[in-house]
């Protein structure tokens, strides 16, 4: 199936006389949170390796794109075709190792084949694009979306700073920085104010995001994996307590620690 039935469906939903009252009442601002939610649900389906859910969640995310494009078209700003044209042109521009400027394929054997070199080329092209247009946030770190999750934004800020040479050369140095920031949190806990403690915890989280970048790990993805592991093990711990006739509310910390260790060991053995 092509995209046309979805575009027609969206137009029908937004029809002022016969459409859906809820859809008609929406604005780009009112549905913006759904785009974020649907993107996270796509990532969750990928993480669970659930092809059926991934198909459905990609559809939900695509629907958000079509919804925003339809409202923009109604306002005379741009159309869905403009969205497609803009991203095709951008991808051609950012892949000179695959496409010539007219979109035709480059000759075989003349393209970059090293992923690292491709990533550096991509970053350079993006930097040139930023230099050629007015920045929403002027300055060397401008253009990094404020709506990103804080951990992801920390990784992107440190990555941008690294393009100017402001970076460590060895992950071991970043680990030392994490330890330094941990010590500063401990000092703030012992002697500082609440505001100072909050600031030091932020510095610690920023340095951990920096470490993830140096190790080639997405910090947001990594933390989500840690969340899922904790949830899985906590649930298994509760099940062990229940099997022994104990509830979470009634169990002592030592009892919970014992059940946690057993759940952790069982998970590793399986």
Coordinates of N, CA and C in Angstrom, one line a residue, residues 21-174:
X21 N -14.4 15.6 15.5 CA -14.2 16.9 16.3 C -12.9 17.0 17.1
X22 N -12.4 15.8 17.6 CA -11.2 15.9 18.4 C -10.0 16.2 17.4
X23 N -9.9 15.5 16.3 CA -8.8 15.8 15.4 C -8.9 17.2 14.8
X24 N -10.1 17.7 14.6 CA -10.2 19.1 14.1 C -9.7 20.1 15.1
X25 N -9.9 19.8 16.4 CA -9.6 20.8 17.4 C -8.0 20.8 17.7
X26 N -7.3 19.9 17.2 CA -5.9 19.8 17.5 C -5.0 20.8 16.8
X27 N -3.9 21.1 17.4 CA -2.8 22.0 16.8 C -1.5 21.2 16.9
X28 N -0.5 21.7 16.2 CA 0.8 21.0 16.3 C 1.3 21.0 17.7
X29 N 1.0 22.1 18.4 CA 1.5 22.2 19.8 C 0.7 21.2 20.7
X30 N -0.6 21.0 20.5 CA -1.3 20.1 21.3 C -1.0 18.7 21.2
X31 N -0.5 18.3 20.0 CA -0.2 16.8 19.8 C 1.3 16.6 19.8
X32 N 2.1 17.6 20.0 CA 3.5 17.4 20.1 C 4.0 16.3 21.0
X33 N 3.4 16.2 22.2 CA 3.8 15.2 23.1 C 3.6 13.8 22.6
X34 N 2.6 13.6 21.7 CA 2.4 12.2 21.2 C 3.5 11.8 20.3
X35 N 4.1 12.7 19.6 CA 5.3 12.3 18.7 C 6.4 11.7 19.5
X36 N 6.7 12.4 20.7 CA 7.7 11.8 21.6 C 7.3 10.5 22.1
X37 N 6.0 10.4 22.5 CA 5.5 9.1 23.1 C 5.6 8.0 22.1
X38 N 5.2 8.3 20.8 CA 5.2 7.2 19.8 C 6.6 6.8 19.4
X39 N 7.6 7.8 19.4 CA 9.0 7.5 19.1 C 9.5 6.5 20.2
X40 N 9.2 6.8 21.5 CA 9.6 5.9 22.5 C 9.0 4.5 22.4
X41 N 7.8 4.4 22.0 CA 7.1 3.1 21.8 C 7.8 2.3 20.7
X42 N 8.2 3.0 19.6 CA 9.0 2.4 18.6 C 10.3 1.8 19.1
X43 N 11.0 2.6 19.9 CA 12.2 2.1 20.5 C 12.0 0.9 21.4
X44 N 10.9 0.9 22.2 CA 10.6 -0.2 23.1 C 10.3 -1.4 22.3
X45 N 9.6 -1.3 21.2 CA 9.3 -2.5 20.3 C 10.6 -3.1 19.8
X46 N 11.5 -2.2 19.4 CA 12.8 -2.7 18.9 C 13.6 -3.4 20.0
X47 N 13.5 -2.8 21.2 CA 14.3 -3.4 22.3 C 13.7 -4.8 22.7
X48 N 12.4 -4.9 22.5 CA 11.8 -6.2 22.8 C 11.8 -7.2 21.6
X49 N 12.3 -6.7 20.5 CA 12.4 -7.5 19.3 C 11.0 -8.1 18.9
X50 N 10.0 -7.2 19.0 CA 8.6 -7.6 18.7 C 8.3 -7.0 17.3
X51 N 8.3 -7.8 16.3 CA 8.1 -7.3 14.9 C 6.7 -6.8 14.7
X52 N 5.7 -7.5 15.3 CA 4.3 -7.0 15.2 C 4.1 -5.7 15.8
X53 N 4.6 -5.5 17.0 CA 4.5 -4.2 17.7 C 5.2 -3.1 17.0
X54 N 6.4 -3.5 16.4 CA 7.2 -2.5 15.7 C 6.5 -2.0 14.5
X55 N 5.8 -2.9 13.8 CA 5.0 -2.5 12.6 C 3.9 -1.5 13.0
X56 N 3.2 -1.8 14.1 CA 2.1 -1.0 14.6 C 2.6 0.4 15.1
X57 N 3.7 0.3 15.8 CA 4.2 1.6 16.4 C 4.8 2.5 15.3
X58 N 5.5 1.9 14.3 CA 5.9 2.7 13.2 C 4.8 3.4 12.5
X59 N 3.7 2.7 12.4 CA 2.5 3.3 11.8 C 2.0 4.4 12.7
X60 N 2.0 4.3 14.0 CA 1.5 5.3 14.9 C 2.4 6.6 14.7
X61 N 3.7 6.3 14.6 CA 4.7 7.4 14.5 C 4.5 8.1 13.1
X62 N 4.3 7.3 12.1 CA 4.0 7.9 10.8 C 2.8 8.7 10.8
X63 N 1.8 8.3 11.5 CA 0.5 9.0 11.6 C 0.8 10.4 12.2
X64 N 1.7 10.5 13.2 CA 2.0 11.8 13.7 C 2.6 12.7 12.7
X65 N 3.5 12.2 11.9 CA 4.1 13.0 10.8 C 3.0 13.5 9.8
X66 N 2.1 12.6 9.4 CA 1.1 13.0 8.5 C 0.1 14.0 9.1
X67 N -0.1 13.9 10.4 CA -1.0 14.8 11.2 C -0.4 16.2 11.1
X68 N 0.9 16.3 11.5 CA 1.5 17.6 11.5 C 1.6 18.2 10.1
X69 N 1.9 17.4 9.1 CA 2.0 17.9 7.8 C 0.6 18.4 7.3
X70 N -0.4 17.7 7.6 CA -1.8 18.1 7.2 C -2.1 19.5 7.8
X71 N -1.8 19.7 9.0 CA -2.2 21.0 9.7 C -1.3 22.1 9.0
X72 N -0.1 21.8 8.7 CA 0.8 22.8 8.0 C 0.2 23.1 6.7
X73 N -0.3 22.1 5.9 CA -0.8 22.4 4.6 C -2.1 23.2 4.7
X74 N -2.9 22.9 5.7 CA -4.1 23.8 5.9 C -3.8 25.2 6.2
X75 N -2.6 25.4 6.8 CA -2.2 26.8 7.2 C -1.4 27.4 6.0
X76 N -1.2 26.7 4.9 CA -0.5 27.2 3.8 C 1.0 27.3 4.0
X77 N 1.6 26.5 4.9 CA 3.0 26.5 5.2 C 3.8 25.5 4.4
X78 N 3.4 24.3 4.4 CA 4.1 23.3 3.6 C 3.2 22.0 3.5
X79 N 3.5 21.1 2.6 CA 2.7 19.9 2.4 C 3.5 18.7 2.8
X80 N 2.9 17.5 2.8 CA 3.6 16.3 3.1 C 4.6 16.0 2.0
X81 N 4.3 16.4 0.8 CA 5.2 16.2 -0.3 C 6.5 17.1 -0.1
X82 N 6.3 18.2 0.5 CA 7.5 19.1 0.9 C 8.3 18.4 1.9
X83 N 7.7 17.8 2.9 CA 8.4 17.0 3.9 C 9.3 16.0 3.3
X84 N 8.7 15.2 2.4 CA 9.4 14.1 1.7 C 10.5 14.7 0.9
X85 N 10.3 15.7 0.1 CA 11.3 16.3 -0.7 C 12.5 16.9 0.1
X86 N 12.2 17.4 1.2 CA 13.2 18.0 2.1 C 14.1 16.9 2.6
X87 N 13.5 15.8 3.1 CA 14.4 14.8 3.7 C 15.2 14.0 2.6
X88 N 14.6 13.8 1.4 CA 15.3 13.2 0.3 C 16.5 14.0 -0.1
X89 N 16.3 15.3 -0.2 CA 17.4 16.2 -0.6 C 18.5 16.2 0.5
X90 N 18.1 16.2 1.8 CA 19.0 16.2 2.9 C 19.9 15.0 2.9
X91 N 19.2 13.8 2.7 CA 20.0 12.5 2.7 C 20.9 12.4 1.5
X92 N 20.5 12.9 0.4 CA 21.4 12.9 -0.8 C 22.6 13.8 -0.5
X93 N 22.4 15.0 0.1 CA 23.4 15.9 0.4 C 24.4 15.4 1.5
X94 N 23.9 14.6 2.4 CA 24.7 14.1 3.5 C 25.3 12.7 3.2
X95 N 25.0 12.2 2.0 CA 25.6 10.9 1.6 C 26.4 11.1 0.2
X96 N 27.4 12.0 0.1 CA 28.1 12.2 -1.1 C 28.9 10.9 -1.5
X97 N 29.1 10.0 -0.6 CA 29.8 8.8 -0.9 C 28.8 7.8 -1.6
X98 N 27.5 8.1 -1.6 CA 26.5 7.2 -2.3 C 25.9 7.9 -3.5
X99 N 25.6 9.2 -3.3 CA 24.9 9.9 -4.4 C 25.7 11.1 -4.9
X100 N 25.6 11.4 -6.2 CA 26.0 12.6 -6.7 C 25.0 13.7 -6.4
X101 N 25.4 15.0 -6.6 CA 24.5 16.1 -6.2 C 23.1 16.0 -6.9
X102 N 23.0 15.3 -8.1 CA 21.8 15.2 -8.7 C 21.0 14.0 -8.3
X103 N 21.5 13.2 -7.3 CA 20.8 12.1 -6.8 C 21.2 10.8 -7.5
X104 N 22.0 10.8 -8.5 CA 22.4 9.6 -9.2 C 23.5 8.9 -8.4
X105 N 23.6 7.6 -8.5 CA 24.6 6.9 -7.7 C 26.0 7.2 -8.1
X106 N 26.9 7.3 -7.2 CA 28.3 7.5 -7.5 C 28.9 6.2 -8.1
X107 N 30.0 6.3 -8.9 CA 30.6 5.1 -9.5 C 31.0 4.1 -8.4
X108 N 30.9 2.9 -8.7 CA 31.3 1.8 -7.8 C 32.8 1.9 -7.6
X109 N 33.2 1.7 -6.3 CA 34.6 1.7 -6.0 C 35.1 3.1 -5.6
X110 N 34.3 4.2 -5.8 CA 34.8 5.5 -5.5 C 34.3 6.0 -4.2
X111 N 33.5 5.2 -3.5 CA 32.8 5.7 -2.3 C 33.5 5.3 -1.0
X112 N 33.3 6.1 0.1 CA 33.8 5.7 1.4 C 33.2 4.4 1.8
X113 N 34.0 3.5 2.4 CA 33.5 2.2 2.9 C 33.7 2.1 4.4
X114 N 34.4 3.0 5.0 CA 34.7 2.9 6.4 C 33.6 3.7 7.2
X115 N 32.9 3.0 8.1 CA 31.8 3.7 8.9 C 32.3 4.9 9.7
X116 N 33.5 4.8 10.2 CA 34.0 5.9 11.0 C 34.2 7.1 10.1
X117 N 34.8 6.9 8.9 CA 35.0 8.0 8.0 C 33.7 8.6 7.5
X118 N 32.7 7.8 7.3 CA 31.4 8.3 7.0 C 30.8 9.1 8.1
X119 N 30.9 8.7 9.3 CA 30.4 9.5 10.5 C 31.1 10.8 10.5
X120 N 32.4 10.9 10.3 CA 33.1 12.2 10.4 C 32.6 13.1 9.2
X121 N 32.4 12.5 8.1 CA 32.0 13.3 6.9 C 30.6 13.8 7.2
X122 N 29.7 13.0 7.8 CA 28.3 13.4 8.1 C 28.4 14.6 9.1
X123 N 29.2 14.5 10.1 CA 29.4 15.6 11.1 C 29.8 16.9 10.4
X124 N 30.8 16.8 9.5 CA 31.3 18.0 8.8 C 30.2 18.6 7.9
X125 N 29.4 17.8 7.3 CA 28.4 18.3 6.4 C 27.3 19.0 7.3
X126 N 27.0 18.4 8.4 CA 26.0 19.1 9.3 C 26.5 20.4 9.8
X127 N 27.8 20.4 10.1 CA 28.4 21.7 10.6 C 28.4 22.8 9.5
X128 N 28.6 22.4 8.3 CA 28.6 23.3 7.2 C 27.1 23.8 7.0
X129 N 26.2 22.9 7.2 CA 24.8 23.3 7.0 C 24.4 24.3 8.1
X130 N 24.8 24.1 9.4 CA 24.6 25.0 10.4 C 25.2 26.4 10.2
X131 N 26.4 26.4 9.6 CA 27.1 27.6 9.4 C 26.4 28.4 8.3
X132 N 25.6 27.8 7.4 CA 25.0 28.4 6.3 C 23.6 29.0 6.6
X133 N 23.1 28.8 7.9 CA 21.8 29.3 8.2 C 21.8 29.9 9.6
X134 N 20.9 30.8 9.9 CA 20.8 31.5 11.2 C 20.5 30.4 12.2
X135 N 21.2 30.4 13.3 CA 21.0 29.5 14.4 C 19.9 29.9 15.3
X136 N 19.0 29.0 15.7 CA 18.0 29.3 16.7 C 18.7 29.6 18.1
X137 N 19.8 28.9 18.3 CA 20.6 29.1 19.5 C 22.0 29.4 19.1
X138 N 22.3 30.6 18.9 CA 23.7 30.9 18.4 C 24.8 30.5 19.4
X139 N 25.9 30.2 18.8 CA 27.0 29.8 19.7 C 27.5 28.4 19.2
X140 N 28.6 28.0 19.7 CA 29.2 26.7 19.3 C 28.4 25.5 19.6
X141 N 27.5 25.6 20.6 CA 26.7 24.4 21.0 C 25.2 24.6 20.5
X142 N 25.0 25.5 19.7 CA 23.6 25.8 19.2 C 23.0 24.7 18.4
X143 N 21.7 24.6 18.3 CA 21.0 23.7 17.5 C 20.8 22.3 18.1
X144 N 21.2 22.1 19.3 CA 20.9 20.8 20.0 C 19.6 21.0 20.7
X145 N 18.6 20.2 20.3 CA 17.2 20.4 20.8 C 17.1 20.3 22.3
X146 N 16.5 21.3 22.9 CA 16.3 21.4 24.3 C 15.2 20.4 24.8
X147 N 14.4 19.9 23.8 CA 13.3 18.9 24.2 C 13.9 17.5 24.3
X148 N 15.1 17.3 24.0 CA 15.7 15.9 24.1 C 15.7 15.5 25.6
X149 N 15.6 14.2 25.9 CA 15.9 13.8 27.2 C 17.2 14.3 27.7
X150 N 17.3 14.6 29.0 CA 18.5 15.3 29.5 C 19.8 14.4 29.2
X151 N 19.7 13.1 29.4 CA 20.8 12.3 29.2 C 21.3 12.3 27.8
X152 N 20.4 12.2 26.8 CA 20.7 12.2 25.4 C 21.3 13.6 25.0
X153 N 20.7 14.7 25.6 CA 21.2 16.0 25.3 C 22.7 16.2 25.8
X154 N 22.9 15.6 27.0 CA 24.3 15.7 27.6 C 25.3 15.0 26.6
X155 N 24.9 13.8 26.1 CA 25.8 13.1 25.2 C 26.0 14.0 23.9
X156 N 25.0 14.6 23.4 CA 25.2 15.4 22.2 C 26.0 16.7 22.4
X157 N 25.8 17.3 23.6 CA 26.5 18.5 23.9 C 28.0 18.2 24.0
X158 N 28.3 17.0 24.7 CA 29.8 16.7 24.8 C 30.3 16.3 23.5
X159 N 29.5 15.6 22.7 CA 30.0 15.2 21.3 C 30.3 16.5 20.5
X160 N 29.4 17.5 20.6 CA 29.7 18.7 19.8 C 30.9 19.4 20.3
X161 N 31.1 19.5 21.7 CA 32.3 20.1 22.2 C 33.6 19.4 21.8
X162 N 33.4 18.0 21.6 CA 34.6 17.2 21.2 C 35.0 17.6 19.8
X163 N 34.1 18.1 18.9 CA 34.5 18.5 17.6 C 35.4 19.7 17.6
X164 N 35.5 20.4 18.7 CA 36.4 21.5 18.8 C 37.7 21.1 19.5
X165 N 37.8 19.8 19.8 CA 39.0 19.4 20.5 C 38.9 19.4 22.0
X166 N 37.7 19.8 22.5 CA 37.5 19.8 24.0 C 37.0 18.5 24.5
X167 N 37.9 17.6 24.7 CA 37.6 16.2 25.0 C 38.7 15.4 25.5
X168 N 38.5 14.3 26.2 CA 39.5 13.4 26.6 C 39.9 12.5 25.5
X169 N 41.1 11.9 25.5 CA 41.5 11.0 24.5 C 41.4 9.6 24.9
X170 N 41.2 9.3 26.2 CA 41.2 8.0 26.7 C 40.0 7.8 27.6
X171 N 39.2 6.7 27.4 CA 38.0 6.5 28.3 C 38.4 6.4 29.8
X172 N 39.7 6.0 30.1 CA 40.2 5.9 31.4 C 40.1 7.2 32.1
X173 N 40.4 8.3 31.3 CA 40.4 9.6 31.9 C 39.0 10.1 32.2
X174 N 38.0 9.6 31.4 CA 36.6 9.9 31.7 C 36.2 9.2 33.0

